[in-house]
Amino acid sequence: MIKVLFVCLGNICRSPMAEFIFRDMVQKRGLAGQFRIASAATSREEIGNPVYPPAQRKLREHGIDPSGKRARQMTGRDYEEYDYLLAAERRNITNMLRITGGDPQHKIRRLLDYSDRPRDIDDPWYSGDFETAYRDITEGCAAFLDYLQREGLTGNGKEKEK
Ligand code: 4NP
């Protein structure tokens, strides 16, 4: 089982988009049973709120239904629970490290660090550009899943040690 937590500032735009896009992708590759996938915020701003309506619309354009998701804040326990904690942008990592107190197991990275062009995912909450966010997130999720499949689908090396 590979456990992946996507993280952004509010958990109503980028990280839930990543959660649902990645879940759809692993289902399409026949790998759903091998993953646990979730998302969380670094901030408390949007706790309990559903996915932001323009982000929901963008997902629905692609046949993905994110209803039921409610924003939650990441906790220190998530660091123990998940194998990969993937941030939308660099400043999320600063806040994640404040929550975890460090990253001794090297589980925290930006999602687009797995792509050919490592970069932040711009916040569509501010830019209004949900199409670019959708494309960037899809690129990152595909690159991350390709990476896992190349590595033999391991939960940060844990399965390899067994
Ligand atoms: P997200 O976007 O981090 O992609 O979910 C944001 C949503 C809400 C806020 C900031 C960013 N906010 O400040 O409430």
mmCIF file of C-alpha atoms and ligand atoms in Angstrom:
data_model
loop_
_atom_site.group_PDB
_atom_site.id
_atom_site.type_symbol
_atom_site.label_atom_id
_atom_site.label_comp_id
_atom_site.label_asym_id
_atom_site.label_seq_id
_atom_site.Cartn_x
_atom_site.Cartn_y
_atom_site.Cartn_z
ATOM 1 C CA MET A 1 0.000 0.000 0.000
ATOM 2 C CA ILE A 2 1.371 3.372 -1.033
ATOM 3 C CA LYS A 3 -0.009 6.281 0.974
ATOM 4 C CA VAL A 4 -0.001 9.702 -0.642
ATOM 5 C CA LEU A 5 -1.099 12.992 0.942
ATOM 6 C CA PHE A 6 -1.403 16.067 -1.285
ATOM 7 C CA VAL A 7 -0.986 19.359 0.552
ATOM 8 C CA CYS A 8 -1.680 23.020 -0.273
ATOM 9 C CA LEU A 9 -2.563 26.167 1.654
ATOM 10 C CA GLY A 10 -6.373 25.900 1.872
ATOM 11 C CA ASN A 11 -7.233 22.308 0.782
ATOM 12 C CA ILE A 12 -10.095 23.619 -1.360
ATOM 13 C CA CYS A 13 -8.325 24.092 -4.737
ATOM 14 C CA ARG A 14 -4.990 22.495 -5.652
ATOM 15 C CA SER A 15 -4.559 19.599 -3.201
ATOM 16 C CA PRO A 16 -8.126 18.250 -3.537
ATOM 17 C CA MET A 17 -7.793 18.591 -7.340
ATOM 18 C CA ALA A 18 -4.596 16.516 -7.054
ATOM 19 C CA GLU A 19 -6.306 13.987 -4.750
ATOM 20 C CA PHE A 20 -9.167 13.373 -7.188
ATOM 21 C CA ILE A 21 -7.072 13.538 -10.374
ATOM 22 C CA PHE A 22 -4.525 11.087 -8.955
ATOM 23 C CA ARG A 23 -7.262 8.743 -7.715
ATOM 24 C CA ASP A 24 -8.833 8.785 -11.193
ATOM 25 C CA MET A 25 -5.431 8.094 -12.770
ATOM 26 C CA VAL A 26 -4.592 5.092 -10.570
ATOM 27 C CA GLN A 27 -8.088 3.692 -11.183
ATOM 28 C CA LYS A 28 -7.549 3.998 -14.948
ATOM 29 C CA ARG A 29 -4.218 2.177 -14.640
ATOM 30 C CA GLY A 30 -5.880 -0.593 -12.597
ATOM 31 C CA LEU A 31 -3.889 0.286 -9.459
ATOM 32 C CA ALA A 32 -6.611 1.624 -7.142
ATOM 33 C CA GLY A 33 -6.207 -1.175 -4.589
ATOM 34 C CA GLN A 34 -2.563 -0.331 -4.063
ATOM 35 C CA PHE A 35 -3.072 3.256 -2.952
ATOM 36 C CA ARG A 36 -4.423 5.330 -0.123
ATOM 37 C CA ILE A 37 -4.856 8.923 -1.334
ATOM 38 C CA ALA A 38 -5.916 12.025 0.598
ATOM 39 C CA SER A 39 -5.312 15.774 0.809
ATOM 40 C CA ALA A 40 -4.932 18.406 3.522
ATOM 41 C CA ALA A 41 -4.249 22.094 4.174
ATOM 42 C CA THR A 42 -1.403 23.810 5.946
ATOM 43 C CA SER A 43 -3.757 26.599 7.111
ATOM 44 C CA ARG A 44 -6.930 26.538 9.177
ATOM 45 C CA GLU A 45 -8.773 29.008 6.879
ATOM 46 C CA GLU A 46 -11.046 26.584 5.035
ATOM 47 C CA ILE A 47 -11.422 23.651 7.453
ATOM 48 C CA GLY A 48 -14.718 21.824 6.830
ATOM 49 C CA ASN A 49 -15.380 23.517 3.493
ATOM 50 C CA PRO A 50 -16.076 21.680 0.218
ATOM 51 C CA VAL A 51 -13.877 21.927 -2.872
ATOM 52 C CA TYR A 52 -14.061 25.500 -4.237
ATOM 53 C CA PRO A 53 -16.830 25.587 -6.909
ATOM 54 C CA PRO A 54 -14.595 26.599 -9.882
ATOM 55 C CA ALA A 55 -12.226 23.732 -8.974
ATOM 56 C CA GLN A 56 -15.216 21.358 -8.788
ATOM 57 C CA ARG A 57 -16.361 22.567 -12.235
ATOM 58 C CA LYS A 58 -12.922 21.954 -13.721
ATOM 59 C CA LEU A 59 -12.846 18.414 -12.315
ATOM 60 C CA ARG A 60 -16.380 17.695 -13.564
ATOM 61 C CA GLU A 61 -15.379 18.839 -17.076
ATOM 62 C CA HIS A 62 -13.050 15.841 -16.951
ATOM 63 C CA GLY A 63 -15.608 13.405 -15.548
ATOM 64 C CA ILE A 64 -14.302 13.591 -11.963
ATOM 65 C CA ASP A 65 -16.707 14.115 -9.041
ATOM 66 C CA PRO A 66 -15.135 15.582 -5.869
ATOM 67 C CA SER A 67 -18.348 15.884 -3.853
ATOM 68 C CA GLY A 68 -18.048 14.799 -0.245
ATOM 69 C CA LYS A 69 -14.522 16.142 0.230
ATOM 70 C CA ARG A 70 -14.155 18.604 3.112
ATOM 71 C CA ALA A 71 -10.997 20.571 3.863
ATOM 72 C CA ARG A 72 -8.891 19.482 6.817
ATOM 73 C CA GLN A 73 -5.608 20.665 8.262
ATOM 74 C CA MET A 74 -2.524 18.475 8.092
ATOM 75 C CA THR A 75 -1.239 17.112 11.413
ATOM 76 C CA GLY A 76 2.052 15.762 12.691
ATOM 77 C CA ARG A 77 0.494 12.303 12.638
ATOM 78 C CA ASP A 78 0.045 12.548 8.860
ATOM 79 C CA TYR A 79 3.820 12.503 8.613
ATOM 80 C CA GLU A 80 3.896 9.045 10.206
ATOM 81 C CA GLU A 81 0.841 7.826 8.292
ATOM 82 C CA TYR A 82 1.773 8.793 4.724
ATOM 83 C CA ASP A 83 4.724 7.729 2.551
ATOM 84 C CA TYR A 84 4.665 10.785 0.298
ATOM 85 C CA LEU A 85 3.511 14.262 1.348
ATOM 86 C CA LEU A 86 3.381 16.268 -1.868
ATOM 87 C CA ALA A 87 3.129 20.056 -1.780
ATOM 88 C CA ALA A 88 1.649 22.353 -4.415
ATOM 89 C CA GLU A 89 4.344 24.979 -3.912
ATOM 90 C CA ARG A 90 7.547 25.751 -2.053
ATOM 91 C CA ARG A 91 5.945 27.878 0.655
ATOM 92 C CA ASN A 92 3.635 24.975 1.570
ATOM 93 C CA ILE A 93 6.795 23.039 2.454
ATOM 94 C CA THR A 94 7.891 25.741 4.904
ATOM 95 C CA ASN A 95 4.512 25.415 6.654
ATOM 96 C CA MET A 96 4.528 21.602 6.497
ATOM 97 C CA LEU A 97 7.934 21.502 8.180
ATOM 98 C CA ARG A 98 6.543 23.736 10.927
ATOM 99 C CA ILE A 99 3.765 21.134 11.481
ATOM 100 C CA THR A 100 6.018 18.056 11.310
ATOM 101 C CA GLY A 101 9.090 19.531 13.003
ATOM 102 C CA GLY A 102 11.301 18.288 10.145
ATOM 103 C CA ASP A 103 11.482 15.719 7.364
ATOM 104 C CA PRO A 104 13.931 13.049 8.544
ATOM 105 C CA GLN A 105 12.450 10.404 6.219
ATOM 106 C CA HIS A 106 12.530 12.642 3.111
ATOM 107 C CA LYS A 107 8.819 12.227 2.453
ATOM 108 C CA ILE A 108 8.055 15.865 1.640
ATOM 109 C CA ARG A 109 8.439 17.178 -1.927
ATOM 110 C CA ARG A 110 6.651 19.380 -4.408
ATOM 111 C CA LEU A 111 4.382 17.447 -6.783
ATOM 112 C CA LEU A 112 5.994 19.061 -9.832
ATOM 113 C CA ASP A 113 9.468 18.050 -8.631
ATOM 114 C CA TYR A 114 8.618 14.727 -10.323
ATOM 115 C CA SER A 115 8.023 16.432 -13.681
ATOM 116 C CA ASP A 116 10.630 17.346 -16.292
ATOM 117 C CA ARG A 117 10.182 21.006 -15.314
ATOM 118 C CA PRO A 118 10.197 21.217 -11.487
ATOM 119 C CA ARG A 119 8.135 24.212 -10.335
ATOM 120 C CA ASP A 120 5.344 25.496 -8.090
ATOM 121 C CA ILE A 121 1.672 25.129 -8.976
ATOM 122 C CA ASP A 122 0.301 28.694 -9.020
ATOM 123 C CA ASP A 123 -2.624 29.202 -6.682
ATOM 124 C CA PRO A 124 -5.838 29.462 -8.773
ATOM 125 C CA TRP A 125 -7.558 30.934 -5.710
ATOM 126 C CA TYR A 126 -5.595 34.108 -6.535
ATOM 127 C CA SER A 127 -5.003 33.737 -10.306
ATOM 128 C CA GLY A 128 -8.483 32.465 -11.230
ATOM 129 C CA ASP A 129 -6.734 30.181 -13.736
ATOM 130 C CA PHE A 130 -8.144 26.738 -12.971
ATOM 131 C CA GLU A 131 -7.230 25.391 -16.415
ATOM 132 C CA THR A 132 -3.494 25.926 -15.815
ATOM 133 C CA ALA A 133 -3.836 24.420 -12.335
ATOM 134 C CA TYR A 134 -5.624 21.386 -13.804
ATOM 135 C CA ARG A 135 -2.926 20.898 -16.454
ATOM 136 C CA ASP A 136 -0.033 21.358 -13.997
ATOM 137 C CA ILE A 137 -1.588 18.962 -11.487
ATOM 138 C CA THR A 138 -2.293 16.339 -14.166
ATOM 139 C CA GLU A 139 1.305 16.642 -15.403
ATOM 140 C CA GLY A 140 2.625 16.249 -11.850
ATOM 141 C CA CYS A 141 0.371 13.300 -10.994
ATOM 142 C CA ALA A 142 1.314 11.464 -14.202
ATOM 143 C CA ALA A 143 5.025 12.080 -13.605
ATOM 144 C CA PHE A 144 4.746 10.939 -9.976
ATOM 145 C CA LEU A 145 2.865 7.761 -10.938
ATOM 146 C CA ASP A 146 5.415 7.030 -13.685
ATOM 147 C CA TYR A 147 8.157 7.465 -11.062
ATOM 148 C CA LEU A 148 6.420 5.019 -8.683
ATOM 149 C CA GLN A 149 5.929 2.464 -11.439
ATOM 150 C CA ARG A 150 9.607 2.772 -12.433
ATOM 151 C CA GLU A 151 10.556 2.247 -8.784
ATOM 152 C CA GLY A 152 8.335 -0.840 -8.564
ATOM 153 C CA LEU A 153 5.434 0.815 -6.670
ATOM 154 C CA THR A 154 6.996 1.143 -3.255
ATOM 155 C CA GLY A 155 5.843 3.099 -0.242
ATOM 156 C CA ASN A 156 9.039 5.128 0.130
ATOM 157 C CA GLY A 157 11.172 2.002 0.136
ATOM 158 C CA LYS A 158 9.214 0.332 2.950
ATOM 159 C CA GLU A 159 7.933 -2.596 0.854
ATOM 160 C CA LYS A 160 11.449 -3.181 -0.479
ATOM 161 C CA GLU A 161 12.758 -3.740 3.049
ATOM 162 C CA LYS A 162 10.134 -6.393 3.875
HETATM 163 P P1 4NP B 1 -5.504 26.209 -2.241
HETATM 164 O O1 4NP B 1 -6.056 27.702 -2.498
HETATM 165 O O2 4NP B 1 -4.322 26.349 -1.319
HETATM 166 O O3 4NP B 1 -5.085 25.741 -3.609
HETATM 167 O O4 4NP B 1 -6.642 25.423 -1.655
HETATM 168 C C1 4NP B 1 -6.417 28.554 -1.441
HETATM 169 C C2 4NP B 1 -7.680 28.501 -0.913
HETATM 170 C C3 4NP B 1 -8.049 29.342 0.128
HETATM 171 C C4 4NP B 1 -7.120 30.244 0.623
HETATM 172 C C5 4NP B 1 -5.846 30.289 0.101
HETATM 173 C C6 4NP B 1 -5.495 29.442 -0.930
HETATM 174 N N1 4NP B 1 -7.480 31.115 1.670
HETATM 175 O O5 4NP B 1 -6.652 31.956 2.066
HETATM 176 O O6 4NP B 1 -8.586 31.013 2.227
#
